[in-house]
């Protein structure tokens, strides 16, 4: 008996994962809970664990491919003999097509896969006809495999496209050659619509020679998230305060500046509930806790670990959380629950002394993000707040910066490490 | 509106037409004293007498020919053939006479003939009693063919057939006679050939008729739970076919799945697929797909019999495969 290993689902928004390596080979014994493969998701590399004891068996999905969640990527057999029998590739394995389901005669399956429906014999006149040479084969018809679909679908310069997709592309004045096929190798209406709605790619044909490199999954996720903010009507508002008092107080309390800044922001947010609201289609999401997202440079992209309940929990506890989160970022083992769902964000580029001021983009789901630049020659630091104007108005933001400024200049609230105002 | 069996709806329709028009008569094997193999003529002989409700010998070509002659002379005969399998004996009367006389006589002889017969696969009746021969009759210009799937349509369409001056085959289904449904004798009927949308959906237009309709609706329910929405069309008539309704539905869903119990090869589904792609080619986002009976004589063995014709699960599978996109079932 074989049990399926499927692409895990790690967040509501995860649609595919990239299989980066198999830790075992076909035939190897595996223990329940053992990591058999590694998968790269939006922001992290994760282990795929075996759900039962047994032996790894194929078909195994190919590494370095993006695979839809819940799709079968391999199997665990309960006996070593069974594991050795199937070593093929699982590129076409889907949950709907486990290899040779036991209820169908193996011969019939094999025949189905090699005989397209339109090549069937025209008539069967006697009951003596066997399944192998008769219309028996057509019920149920085989699931279209990618290569079969490609062969049957009319093509546009070698690219298969459905008639509706082509008609739609024509009506939308879209060059169908620029439309990427779906994973089944065919352009359907969905792909044309997606291309029509997608931002236009730069036309690089007239410029310098180039090669296309697929972005790593983290960079692609950031690009996707940032594009999603396009519809956020944002405004910017800046102020300058001295950061040195807070820095000194943090040092005295044995805390990092990042944590002190996060606490200052969280306390300020807690004083004005509008900063803890998020705009949704249904209405304003009113949150009952301040979760602070803090931008971290991984060296290979941006990630925002979240300090939960940053206004109320003891600073020592938050400091420990922050240490764990940074460790996870460093190892590339950060989970969606670690970096999603903040209500307010902080982005500090103050370690770069030449950065006098900058703007940050309000992530979807937040009310605002605070950009902290480096201290200027006058000892003052530029704080720029980007706000979702559907939630925050200018005067709210001004008052926010006013309160934050006071907190910066008189950081007595930080003394003792508990930080209650 | 009252609930009744499909056979009862047909019986009501016969009764209503015989009461309304004394030129209406019925003839066939066992239609009189016995009341019809599926009870459709039950009680009619007692009410209308043996002249208008005539038992005949086992002689399909002869009594169908008698029906043709009676229609030529101005009567409105309703011929019952016990099953479509025996209609093969009557093909000369149906194809050469009933379908052609109005044409060959330049309209001088209308043909107000109704031929009722059950078809389809019932329960283990063997290959010679389980045929779906609608494709043969569809291929005869001059004939109309109604395929009611509900008691309401059985009632309406039989009455419309009897009133029609064209020869009309009313193709019933052996497994539908004891299906129940509401029949309102007061509301007005849609035209006999008009297809009806039985369910509105977003993703696939499923075209079905006769007993495949309840299966298609059952499949649509199961698919809706997975987020795949079927528009289900009940054709109601195989000759002529209401293309407008089918095309309008495909314009909305861009996918078309045809379900028929008849053999796949050269059947109604083949005609539907061919004509719909002529009209809808640029609207299709996937090839038109057919779920059909196998191209074999129907096996007697119950399991094999069931496997030889479409079941609701086959429709579900086909729809899932049509919607398979982005490497995964939507």
XYZ file of C-alpha atoms in Angstrom, chain A residues 134-280:
147
model
C -13.351 -1.240 -28.141
C -15.190 1.876 -27.115
C -15.016 0.559 -23.536
C -12.041 2.800 -23.239
C -14.044 5.940 -23.256
C -15.826 5.632 -19.956
C -14.550 7.260 -17.978
C -12.341 9.172 -20.366
C -8.780 9.647 -19.144
C -7.857 12.808 -17.327
C -6.230 15.009 -19.923
C -2.514 14.847 -19.408
C -0.567 17.969 -20.300
C 0.943 16.515 -23.454
C -2.422 15.185 -24.646
C -4.092 18.537 -24.141
C -1.292 20.251 -25.954
C -1.706 17.901 -28.856
C -5.459 18.403 -29.059
C -5.725 22.141 -28.577
C -5.440 24.402 -31.603
C -2.169 26.251 -31.390
C -1.134 29.798 -32.047
C 2.359 29.640 -33.504
C 2.967 26.444 -31.602
C 1.323 27.715 -28.443
C -1.961 25.943 -27.676
C -4.824 28.288 -26.899
C -8.541 27.734 -26.519
C -10.754 29.455 -29.090
C -12.284 31.597 -26.364
C -8.848 32.624 -25.131
C -7.917 33.686 -28.652
C -11.174 35.543 -29.217
C -10.756 37.289 -25.885
C -7.160 38.254 -26.678
C -8.298 39.661 -30.009
C -11.096 41.681 -28.397
C -8.782 42.990 -25.691
C -6.168 43.813 -28.333
C -3.692 41.656 -26.517
C -0.870 39.838 -28.283
C -1.572 36.241 -27.402
C 2.094 35.426 -27.971
C 2.793 37.496 -24.875
C 0.354 35.446 -22.777
C 1.848 32.704 -20.662
C 0.163 29.307 -20.908
C -1.379 27.722 -17.830
C 0.410 24.816 -16.194
C -1.494 22.425 -18.478
C 0.389 23.946 -21.382
C -2.680 25.683 -22.805
C -3.751 29.317 -22.799
C -7.273 29.523 -21.415
C -9.432 32.592 -20.936
C -8.176 32.865 -17.360
C -4.603 33.395 -18.556
C -5.669 36.018 -21.104
C -7.678 37.898 -18.498
C -4.805 37.702 -16.046
C -2.454 39.083 -18.693
C -4.893 41.860 -19.553
C -5.254 42.868 -15.922
C -1.575 42.486 -15.056
C 0.721 45.478 -15.154
C 2.528 45.664 -18.441
C 6.031 44.267 -18.521
C 8.792 46.550 -19.642
C 9.559 46.223 -23.340
C 13.227 45.291 -23.251
C 13.608 44.446 -26.913
C 15.227 47.742 -27.915
C 17.618 48.014 -24.968
C 20.816 46.224 -24.058
C 21.008 42.434 -24.328
C 19.627 40.657 -21.286
C 18.847 37.291 -19.792
C 15.786 36.513 -17.698
C 16.382 35.112 -14.260
C 13.558 33.800 -12.134
C 13.363 35.800 -8.886
C 13.823 33.815 -5.727
C 10.607 33.040 -3.977
C 11.072 35.714 -1.273
C 11.698 38.459 -3.824
C 8.678 37.304 -5.826
C 6.532 37.409 -2.690
C 7.661 40.938 -1.856
C 6.904 42.014 -5.429
C 3.453 40.470 -5.171
C 2.716 42.049 -1.806
C 3.943 45.455 -2.882
C 1.862 45.293 -6.087
C -1.140 44.469 -3.927
C -0.747 47.843 -2.213
C -1.298 49.730 -5.476
C -4.860 50.509 -4.546
C -4.010 51.891 -1.129
C -4.510 55.664 -1.203
C -1.619 56.767 0.968
C -0.315 60.094 2.191
C 3.006 60.932 3.830
C 3.743 63.098 6.795
C 7.132 63.832 8.365
C 8.568 65.158 11.566
C 12.028 65.436 13.099
C 12.882 64.427 16.662
C 15.992 63.558 18.567
C 16.400 59.812 18.781
C 19.432 59.950 21.085
C 17.467 59.998 24.393
C 15.586 56.854 23.416
C 18.784 55.227 22.247
C 20.465 55.982 25.569
C 17.488 54.769 27.592
C 17.332 51.548 25.597
C 21.013 50.954 26.166
C 20.585 51.557 29.891
C 17.705 49.081 29.994
C 19.700 46.487 28.033
C 17.320 46.626 25.069
C 17.926 47.026 21.371
C 16.925 50.278 19.700
C 14.601 48.317 17.397
C 12.698 46.994 20.380
C 12.545 50.414 22.035
C 11.264 51.988 18.807
C 8.715 49.196 18.396
C 7.465 49.746 21.920
C 7.239 53.498 21.393
C 5.205 52.965 18.244
C 3.003 50.308 19.831
C 2.204 52.523 22.816
C 1.378 55.410 20.493
C -0.835 53.202 18.350
C -2.616 51.940 21.463
C -3.558 55.523 22.324
C -5.312 56.095 19.005
C -7.453 53.142 17.903
C -7.650 54.439 14.314
C -4.046 53.401 13.894
C -5.094 49.898 14.805
C -7.803 49.675 12.148
C -7.490 48.176 8.678
C -9.601 48.933 5.645
C -11.483 45.931 4.161
